[in-house]
Amino acid sequence: MKKIALVTGANKGIGIEIVKQLGEAGWRVILGARSVERGEAAVSELTAQGLDVEFIQIDMGDLKTIEQAAETINKRYPDLKLLINNAGMPGAFSRSFMDTKEEDLRNAFEVNFFGTFRLNQRLFPLIKDNEGTVVNVSTDMASLDHMQNAEFTLNAFDYNSSKTANNAMTLSMAYEVRNSKAQVFAVTPGFTSTDLNGNAAGGKSKEAAAVIIVGYATDGKRHNAEFLDEKGVYAW
């Protein structure tokens, strides 16, 4: 029987590449996306390639869709083994602390932290029972060590702090499965050219970023409570 994975924010960018790579590795993948039209189009594209992919609507800023998706997954996919929380939004991607507006900060937290929190809480019992894995996709800039010591970084306080909070959630979840075979960890693919940053030049490809995330998610090693980049353990 195929292992089952759920990937959020998966109709484009790194997300759809994660789904594709998992599918090519023999997984049955549930593709989560906010837009029904775009999500179903992505599924059609991937199933046409012979991959086992199904669509579920999840809007990380809408509690109702999160509740409905979690209920469906618990009922229809009780063997869920892997959850990759890829969905995210940049906020206004503020240029400095003083440029940050409270509204943008709240919007970033609503999706990147609270939306992910809501979904994690509703699916974590299933993952624990199945001795599965939760991967929270993060960013270099969520690392307090990086923000303190990097020679240069993007001081986008709205986006960065929402992801730092997400890292704290990762550790809280990991603590609760420290004595089991289930695991929770964070992965940063590093600077990648995506819609989130306006496809900024100089970043790695979406395919290369997905390879990093899928690699850690499926390597069979124990990564609980780790923050990982392409080189290995990254400082929190």
PDB file of C-alpha atoms in Angstrom:
ATOM      1  CA  MET A   1       0.000   0.000   0.000  1.00  0.00           C
ATOM      2  CA  LYS A   2       1.265   3.451  -0.925  1.00  0.00           C
ATOM      3  CA  LYS A   3       2.318   5.895   1.758  1.00  0.00           C
ATOM      4  CA  ILE A   4       0.116   8.987   1.903  1.00  0.00           C
ATOM      5  CA  ALA A   5       1.329  12.596   2.130  1.00  0.00           C
ATOM      6  CA  LEU A   6      -0.409  15.961   2.369  1.00  0.00           C
ATOM      7  CA  VAL A   7       1.311  19.058   0.992  1.00  0.00           C
ATOM      8  CA  THR A   8      -0.183  22.522   1.525  1.00  0.00           C
ATOM      9  CA  GLY A   9       0.232  25.497  -0.776  1.00  0.00           C
ATOM     10  CA  ALA A  10       0.870  23.002  -3.524  1.00  0.00           C
ATOM     11  CA  ASN A  11      -0.700  24.259  -6.738  1.00  0.00           C
ATOM     12  CA  LYS A  12       2.457  26.119  -7.813  1.00  0.00           C
ATOM     13  CA  GLY A  13       6.044  26.956  -6.926  1.00  0.00           C
ATOM     14  CA  ILE A  14       7.964  24.768  -4.516  1.00  0.00           C
ATOM     15  CA  GLY A  15       4.735  23.103  -3.413  1.00  0.00           C
ATOM     16  CA  ILE A  16       3.824  21.539  -6.731  1.00  0.00           C
ATOM     17  CA  GLU A  17       7.418  20.377  -7.157  1.00  0.00           C
ATOM     18  CA  ILE A  18       7.250  18.673  -3.742  1.00  0.00           C
ATOM     19  CA  VAL A  19       4.053  16.901  -4.806  1.00  0.00           C
ATOM     20  CA  LYS A  20       5.612  15.863  -8.098  1.00  0.00           C
ATOM     21  CA  GLN A  21       8.765  14.490  -6.501  1.00  0.00           C
ATOM     22  CA  LEU A  22       6.832  12.574  -3.848  1.00  0.00           C
ATOM     23  CA  GLY A  23       4.570  11.163  -6.539  1.00  0.00           C
ATOM     24  CA  GLU A  24       7.543  10.076  -8.612  1.00  0.00           C
ATOM     25  CA  ALA A  25       8.906   8.346  -5.511  1.00  0.00           C
ATOM     26  CA  GLY A  26       5.720   6.284  -5.266  1.00  0.00           C
ATOM     27  CA  TRP A  27       3.692   8.273  -2.747  1.00  0.00           C
ATOM     28  CA  ARG A  28      -0.018   8.985  -2.939  1.00  0.00           C
ATOM     29  CA  VAL A  29      -0.182  12.749  -2.478  1.00  0.00           C
ATOM     30  CA  ILE A  30      -3.017  15.007  -1.372  1.00  0.00           C
ATOM     31  CA  LEU A  31      -2.449  18.405  -2.965  1.00  0.00           C
ATOM     32  CA  GLY A  32      -3.751  21.196  -0.753  1.00  0.00           C
ATOM     33  CA  ALA A  33      -4.478  24.598  -2.274  1.00  0.00           C
ATOM     34  CA  ARG A  34      -6.609  27.643  -1.555  1.00  0.00           C
ATOM     35  CA  SER A  35      -8.057  27.951  -5.058  1.00  0.00           C
ATOM     36  CA  VAL A  36     -10.240  25.052  -6.231  1.00  0.00           C
ATOM     37  CA  GLU A  37      -9.677  25.979  -9.875  1.00  0.00           C
ATOM     38  CA  ARG A  38      -5.886  26.177  -9.605  1.00  0.00           C
ATOM     39  CA  GLY A  39      -5.660  23.155  -7.338  1.00  0.00           C
ATOM     40  CA  GLU A  40      -7.665  20.950  -9.651  1.00  0.00           C
ATOM     41  CA  ALA A  41      -5.659  22.183 -12.640  1.00  0.00           C
ATOM     42  CA  ALA A  42      -2.429  21.214 -10.850  1.00  0.00           C
ATOM     43  CA  VAL A  43      -3.831  17.776 -10.045  1.00  0.00           C
ATOM     44  CA  SER A  44      -4.857  17.276 -13.678  1.00  0.00           C
ATOM     45  CA  GLU A  45      -1.349  18.200 -14.790  1.00  0.00           C
ATOM     46  CA  LEU A  46       0.267  15.716 -12.414  1.00  0.00           C
ATOM     47  CA  THR A  47      -2.166  12.837 -12.910  1.00  0.00           C
ATOM     48  CA  ALA A  48      -1.595  13.200 -16.655  1.00  0.00           C
ATOM     49  CA  GLN A  49       2.014  12.315 -15.854  1.00  0.00           C
ATOM     50  CA  GLY A  50       0.856   9.120 -14.177  1.00  0.00           C
ATOM     51  CA  LEU A  51       1.182  10.341 -10.603  1.00  0.00           C
ATOM     52  CA  ASP A  52      -1.264   9.441  -7.813  1.00  0.00           C
ATOM     53  CA  VAL A  53      -2.453  12.893  -6.726  1.00  0.00           C
ATOM     54  CA  GLU A  54      -5.757  14.139  -5.309  1.00  0.00           C
ATOM     55  CA  PHE A  55      -6.973  17.651  -4.507  1.00  0.00           C
ATOM     56  CA  ILE A  56      -8.247  19.085  -1.246  1.00  0.00           C
ATOM     57  CA  GLN A  57      -9.117  22.717  -0.634  1.00  0.00           C
ATOM     58  CA  ILE A  58      -7.228  24.345   2.239  1.00  0.00           C
ATOM     59  CA  ASP A  59      -7.098  28.106   2.672  1.00  0.00           C
ATOM     60  CA  MET A  60      -4.625  28.715   5.505  1.00  0.00           C
ATOM     61  CA  GLY A  61      -6.333  32.013   6.275  1.00  0.00           C
ATOM     62  CA  ASP A  62      -9.801  30.443   6.572  1.00  0.00           C
ATOM     63  CA  LEU A  63     -10.555  28.319   9.640  1.00  0.00           C
ATOM     64  CA  LYS A  64     -13.619  26.728   8.023  1.00  0.00           C
ATOM     65  CA  THR A  65     -11.671  25.232   5.117  1.00  0.00           C
ATOM     66  CA  ILE A  66      -8.968  24.011   7.510  1.00  0.00           C
ATOM     67  CA  GLU A  67     -11.582  22.290   9.668  1.00  0.00           C
ATOM     68  CA  GLN A  68     -13.258  20.730   6.645  1.00  0.00           C
ATOM     69  CA  ALA A  69      -9.975  19.551   5.161  1.00  0.00           C
ATOM     70  CA  ALA A  70      -8.800  18.056   8.448  1.00  0.00           C
ATOM     71  CA  GLU A  71     -12.110  16.248   8.915  1.00  0.00           C
ATOM     72  CA  THR A  72     -11.913  14.838   5.387  1.00  0.00           C
ATOM     73  CA  ILE A  73      -8.317  13.706   5.821  1.00  0.00           C
ATOM     74  CA  ASN A  74      -9.011  12.031   9.160  1.00  0.00           C
ATOM     75  CA  LYS A  75     -11.911  10.129   7.609  1.00  0.00           C
ATOM     76  CA  ARG A  76     -10.643   9.349   4.110  1.00  0.00           C
ATOM     77  CA  TYR A  77      -6.899   9.127   4.676  1.00  0.00           C
ATOM     78  CA  PRO A  78      -6.443   7.539   8.126  1.00  0.00           C
ATOM     79  CA  ASP A  79      -3.010   6.238   7.092  1.00  0.00           C
ATOM     80  CA  LEU A  80      -1.559   9.725   6.534  1.00  0.00           C
ATOM     81  CA  LYS A  81       2.184   9.403   7.052  1.00  0.00           C
ATOM     82  CA  LEU A  82       3.604  12.769   6.030  1.00  0.00           C
ATOM     83  CA  LEU A  83       2.438  16.371   6.359  1.00  0.00           C
ATOM     84  CA  ILE A  84       4.480  19.071   4.653  1.00  0.00           C
ATOM     85  CA  ASN A  85       3.346  22.551   5.676  1.00  0.00           C
ATOM     86  CA  ASN A  86       4.552  24.468   2.658  1.00  0.00           C
ATOM     87  CA  ALA A  87       1.800  27.102   2.386  1.00  0.00           C
ATOM     88  CA  GLY A  88       2.859  30.602   3.285  1.00  0.00           C
ATOM     89  CA  MET A  89       2.613  34.260   2.346  1.00  0.00           C
ATOM     90  CA  PRO A  90       5.133  37.096   2.530  1.00  0.00           C
ATOM     91  CA  GLY A  91       3.036  39.690   4.283  1.00  0.00           C
ATOM     92  CA  ALA A  92       4.143  42.995   2.859  1.00  0.00           C
ATOM     93  CA  PHE A  93       7.741  41.721   3.041  1.00  0.00           C
ATOM     94  CA  SER A  94       8.594  44.914   4.937  1.00  0.00           C
ATOM     95  CA  ARG A  95      12.067  46.351   4.393  1.00  0.00           C
ATOM     96  CA  SER A  96      12.703  47.210   8.039  1.00  0.00           C
ATOM     97  CA  PHE A  97      11.193  47.124  11.509  1.00  0.00           C
ATOM     98  CA  MET A  98      10.054  50.745  11.202  1.00  0.00           C
ATOM     99  CA  ASP A  99       8.449  50.065   7.823  1.00  0.00           C
ATOM    100  CA  THR A 100       6.399  47.207   9.267  1.00  0.00           C
ATOM    101  CA  LYS A 101       2.681  47.871   9.573  1.00  0.00           C
ATOM    102  CA  GLU A 102       0.661  46.049  12.221  1.00  0.00           C
ATOM    103  CA  GLU A 103      -1.936  45.013   9.640  1.00  0.00           C
ATOM    104  CA  ASP A 104       0.748  43.331   7.515  1.00  0.00           C
ATOM    105  CA  LEU A 105       2.227  41.665  10.590  1.00  0.00           C
ATOM    106  CA  ARG A 106      -1.170  40.249  11.536  1.00  0.00           C
ATOM    107  CA  ASN A 107      -1.799  39.047   7.975  1.00  0.00           C
ATOM    108  CA  ALA A 108       1.544  37.223   7.871  1.00  0.00           C
ATOM    109  CA  PHE A 109       0.898  35.568  11.230  1.00  0.00           C
ATOM    110  CA  GLU A 110      -2.641  34.595  10.237  1.00  0.00           C
ATOM    111  CA  VAL A 111      -1.403  32.382   7.401  1.00  0.00           C
ATOM    112  CA  ASN A 112       2.162  31.453   8.308  1.00  0.00           C
ATOM    113  CA  PHE A 113       1.564  30.788  11.989  1.00  0.00           C
ATOM    114  CA  PHE A 114      -2.089  30.537  12.978  1.00  0.00           C
ATOM    115  CA  GLY A 115      -3.223  28.715   9.829  1.00  0.00           C
ATOM    116  CA  THR A 116      -0.408  26.207  10.161  1.00  0.00           C
ATOM    117  CA  PHE A 117      -1.115  25.893  13.898  1.00  0.00           C
ATOM    118  CA  ARG A 118      -4.774  25.094  13.233  1.00  0.00           C
ATOM    119  CA  LEU A 119      -3.989  22.422  10.682  1.00  0.00           C
ATOM    120  CA  ASN A 120      -1.192  20.907  12.765  1.00  0.00           C
ATOM    121  CA  GLN A 121      -3.406  20.622  15.835  1.00  0.00           C
ATOM    122  CA  ARG A 122      -6.080  18.812  13.858  1.00  0.00           C
ATOM    123  CA  LEU A 123      -3.747  16.361  12.113  1.00  0.00           C
ATOM    124  CA  PHE A 124      -1.000  15.856  14.703  1.00  0.00           C
ATOM    125  CA  PRO A 125      -2.842  13.046  16.534  1.00  0.00           C
ATOM    126  CA  LEU A 126      -3.115  11.139  13.249  1.00  0.00           C
ATOM    127  CA  ILE A 127       0.558  11.638  12.447  1.00  0.00           C
ATOM    128  CA  LYS A 128       1.546  10.522  15.957  1.00  0.00           C
ATOM    129  CA  ASP A 129      -0.618   7.394  15.740  1.00  0.00           C
ATOM    130  CA  ASN A 130       0.907   6.548  12.354  1.00  0.00           C
ATOM    131  CA  GLU A 131       4.464   7.246  13.561  1.00  0.00           C
ATOM    132  CA  GLY A 132       4.709   9.752  10.749  1.00  0.00           C
ATOM    133  CA  THR A 133       6.462  13.020   9.979  1.00  0.00           C
ATOM    134  CA  VAL A 134       5.547  16.697  10.001  1.00  0.00           C
ATOM    135  CA  VAL A 135       7.799  19.066   8.065  1.00  0.00           C
ATOM    136  CA  ASN A 136       7.264  22.785   8.607  1.00  0.00           C
ATOM    137  CA  VAL A 137       8.860  24.633   5.694  1.00  0.00           C
ATOM    138  CA  SER A 138      10.815  27.564   7.086  1.00  0.00           C
ATOM    139  CA  THR A 139      13.288  30.225   5.968  1.00  0.00           C
ATOM    140  CA  ASP A 140      16.852  31.187   6.837  1.00  0.00           C
ATOM    141  CA  MET A 141      15.465  34.478   8.138  1.00  0.00           C
ATOM    142  CA  ALA A 142      13.385  32.685  10.783  1.00  0.00           C
ATOM    143  CA  SER A 143      16.650  31.811  12.509  1.00  0.00           C
ATOM    144  CA  LEU A 144      17.450  34.216  15.344  1.00  0.00           C
ATOM    145  CA  ASP A 145      21.084  33.157  15.050  1.00  0.00           C
ATOM    146  CA  HIS A 146      21.049  34.114  11.374  1.00  0.00           C
ATOM    147  CA  MET A 147      19.374  37.452  12.053  1.00  0.00           C
ATOM    148  CA  GLN A 148      21.946  38.242  14.734  1.00  0.00           C
ATOM    149  CA  ASN A 149      25.059  37.136  12.872  1.00  0.00           C
ATOM    150  CA  ALA A 150      24.502  37.353   9.110  1.00  0.00           C
ATOM    151  CA  GLU A 151      26.548  40.007   7.325  1.00  0.00           C
ATOM    152  CA  PHE A 152      23.468  40.815   5.265  1.00  0.00           C
ATOM    153  CA  THR A 153      19.883  39.677   5.494  1.00  0.00           C
ATOM    154  CA  LEU A 154      16.407  40.847   4.567  1.00  0.00           C
ATOM    155  CA  ASN A 155      14.976  42.450   7.697  1.00  0.00           C
ATOM    156  CA  ALA A 156      11.375  41.746   6.707  1.00  0.00           C
ATOM    157  CA  PHE A 157       9.989  41.711  10.224  1.00  0.00           C
ATOM    158  CA  ASP A 158       6.419  40.756   9.291  1.00  0.00           C
ATOM    159  CA  TYR A 159       7.407  37.669   7.306  1.00  0.00           C
ATOM    160  CA  ASN A 160      10.477  36.699   9.328  1.00  0.00           C
ATOM    161  CA  SER A 161       8.831  36.830  12.745  1.00  0.00           C
ATOM    162  CA  SER A 162       5.828  34.793  11.589  1.00  0.00           C
ATOM    163  CA  LYS A 163       8.239  32.076  10.515  1.00  0.00           C
ATOM    164  CA  THR A 164      10.229  32.344  13.758  1.00  0.00           C
ATOM    165  CA  ALA A 165       6.982  31.683  15.609  1.00  0.00           C
ATOM    166  CA  ASN A 166       6.435  28.721  13.302  1.00  0.00           C
ATOM    167  CA  ASN A 167       9.877  27.418  14.309  1.00  0.00           C
ATOM    168  CA  ALA A 168       8.841  27.641  17.960  1.00  0.00           C
ATOM    169  CA  MET A 169       5.761  25.589  17.114  1.00  0.00           C
ATOM    170  CA  THR A 170       7.998  23.009  15.440  1.00  0.00           C
ATOM    171  CA  LEU A 171       9.975  22.560  18.648  1.00  0.00           C
ATOM    172  CA  SER A 172       6.849  22.366  20.792  1.00  0.00           C
ATOM    173  CA  MET A 173       5.428  19.615  18.585  1.00  0.00           C
ATOM    174  CA  ALA A 174       8.769  17.819  18.449  1.00  0.00           C
ATOM    175  CA  TYR A 175       8.961  17.818  22.231  1.00  0.00           C
ATOM    176  CA  GLU A 176       5.706  15.888  22.393  1.00  0.00           C
ATOM    177  CA  VAL A 177       6.975  13.074  20.156  1.00  0.00           C
ATOM    178  CA  ARG A 178      10.537  12.932  21.484  1.00  0.00           C
ATOM    179  CA  ASN A 179       9.952   9.444  22.908  1.00  0.00           C
ATOM    180  CA  SER A 180       8.094   8.042  19.895  1.00  0.00           C
ATOM    181  CA  LYS A 181       8.883   7.197  16.286  1.00  0.00           C
ATOM    182  CA  ALA A 182       6.924  10.181  14.997  1.00  0.00           C
ATOM    183  CA  GLN A 183       8.923  13.314  14.251  1.00  0.00           C
ATOM    184  CA  VAL A 184       8.540  17.024  13.577  1.00  0.00           C
ATOM    185  CA  PHE A 185      11.227  19.243  12.090  1.00  0.00           C
ATOM    186  CA  ALA A 186      11.767  22.373   9.995  1.00  0.00           C
ATOM    187  CA  VAL A 187      13.521  22.753   6.655  1.00  0.00           C
ATOM    188  CA  THR A 188      14.693  25.890   4.911  1.00  0.00           C
ATOM    189  CA  PRO A 189      15.421  25.377   1.215  1.00  0.00           C
ATOM    190  CA  GLY A 190      17.351  28.649   1.148  1.00  0.00           C
ATOM    191  CA  PHE A 191      16.904  31.521  -1.288  1.00  0.00           C
ATOM    192  CA  THR A 192      14.625  30.284  -4.058  1.00  0.00           C
ATOM    193  CA  SER A 193      13.092  32.248  -6.907  1.00  0.00           C
ATOM    194  CA  THR A 194       9.323  31.991  -6.344  1.00  0.00           C
ATOM    195  CA  ASP A 195       6.191  34.109  -6.588  1.00  0.00           C
ATOM    196  CA  LEU A 196       6.616  34.883  -2.885  1.00  0.00           C
ATOM    197  CA  ASN A 197       9.649  37.066  -3.644  1.00  0.00           C
ATOM    198  CA  GLY A 198       8.588  38.160  -7.112  1.00  0.00           C
ATOM    199  CA  ASN A 199      10.780  35.447  -8.673  1.00  0.00           C
ATOM    200  CA  ALA A 200      13.839  37.401  -7.618  1.00  0.00           C
ATOM    201  CA  ALA A 201      16.959  36.685  -9.622  1.00  0.00           C
ATOM    202  CA  GLY A 202      19.804  34.631  -8.170  1.00  0.00           C
ATOM    203  CA  GLY A 203      17.810  32.077  -6.242  1.00  0.00           C
ATOM    204  CA  LYS A 204      17.800  28.323  -6.723  1.00  0.00           C
ATOM    205  CA  SER A 205      15.109  26.737  -8.839  1.00  0.00           C
ATOM    206  CA  LYS A 206      11.838  25.515  -7.360  1.00  0.00           C
ATOM    207  CA  GLU A 207      12.824  21.988  -8.343  1.00  0.00           C
ATOM    208  CA  ALA A 208      16.115  22.227  -6.458  1.00  0.00           C
ATOM    209  CA  ALA A 209      14.375  23.634  -3.383  1.00  0.00           C
ATOM    210  CA  ALA A 210      11.850  20.803  -3.412  1.00  0.00           C
ATOM    211  CA  VAL A 211      14.662  18.239  -3.619  1.00  0.00           C
ATOM    212  CA  ILE A 212      16.009  19.510  -0.277  1.00  0.00           C
ATOM    213  CA  ILE A 213      12.632  19.321   1.454  1.00  0.00           C
ATOM    214  CA  VAL A 214      11.605  15.958   0.000  1.00  0.00           C
ATOM    215  CA  GLY A 215      15.056  14.572   0.680  1.00  0.00           C
ATOM    216  CA  TYR A 216      14.854  15.180   4.418  1.00  0.00           C
ATOM    217  CA  ALA A 217      11.182  14.166   4.569  1.00  0.00           C
ATOM    218  CA  THR A 218      11.848  10.746   3.054  1.00  0.00           C
ATOM    219  CA  ASP A 219      15.422   9.802   3.971  1.00  0.00           C
ATOM    220  CA  GLY A 220      14.322   7.535   6.820  1.00  0.00           C
ATOM    221  CA  LYS A 221      16.576   9.293   9.339  1.00  0.00           C
ATOM    222  CA  ARG A 222      15.638  10.766  12.702  1.00  0.00           C
ATOM    223  CA  HIS A 223      15.393  14.556  12.398  1.00  0.00           C
ATOM    224  CA  ASN A 224      13.027  15.314  15.269  1.00  0.00           C
ATOM    225  CA  ALA A 225      13.466  18.870  16.624  1.00  0.00           C
ATOM    226  CA  GLU A 226      16.034  19.790  13.972  1.00  0.00           C
ATOM    227  CA  PHE A 227      16.151  22.858  11.732  1.00  0.00           C
ATOM    228  CA  LEU A 228      17.795  21.832   8.462  1.00  0.00           C
ATOM    229  CA  ASP A 229      19.148  23.486   5.351  1.00  0.00           C
ATOM    230  CA  GLU A 230      20.820  21.908   2.332  1.00  0.00           C
ATOM    231  CA  LYS A 231      24.080  21.470   4.261  1.00  0.00           C
ATOM    232  CA  GLY A 232      22.571  19.889   7.385  1.00  0.00           C
ATOM    233  CA  VAL A 233      21.578  21.205  10.813  1.00  0.00           C
ATOM    234  CA  TYR A 234      20.903  24.957  10.839  1.00  0.00           C
ATOM    235  CA  ALA A 235      20.962  27.119  13.975  1.00  0.00           C
ATOM    236  CA  TRP A 236      17.587  28.079  15.420  1.00  0.00           C
TER     237      TRP A 236
END
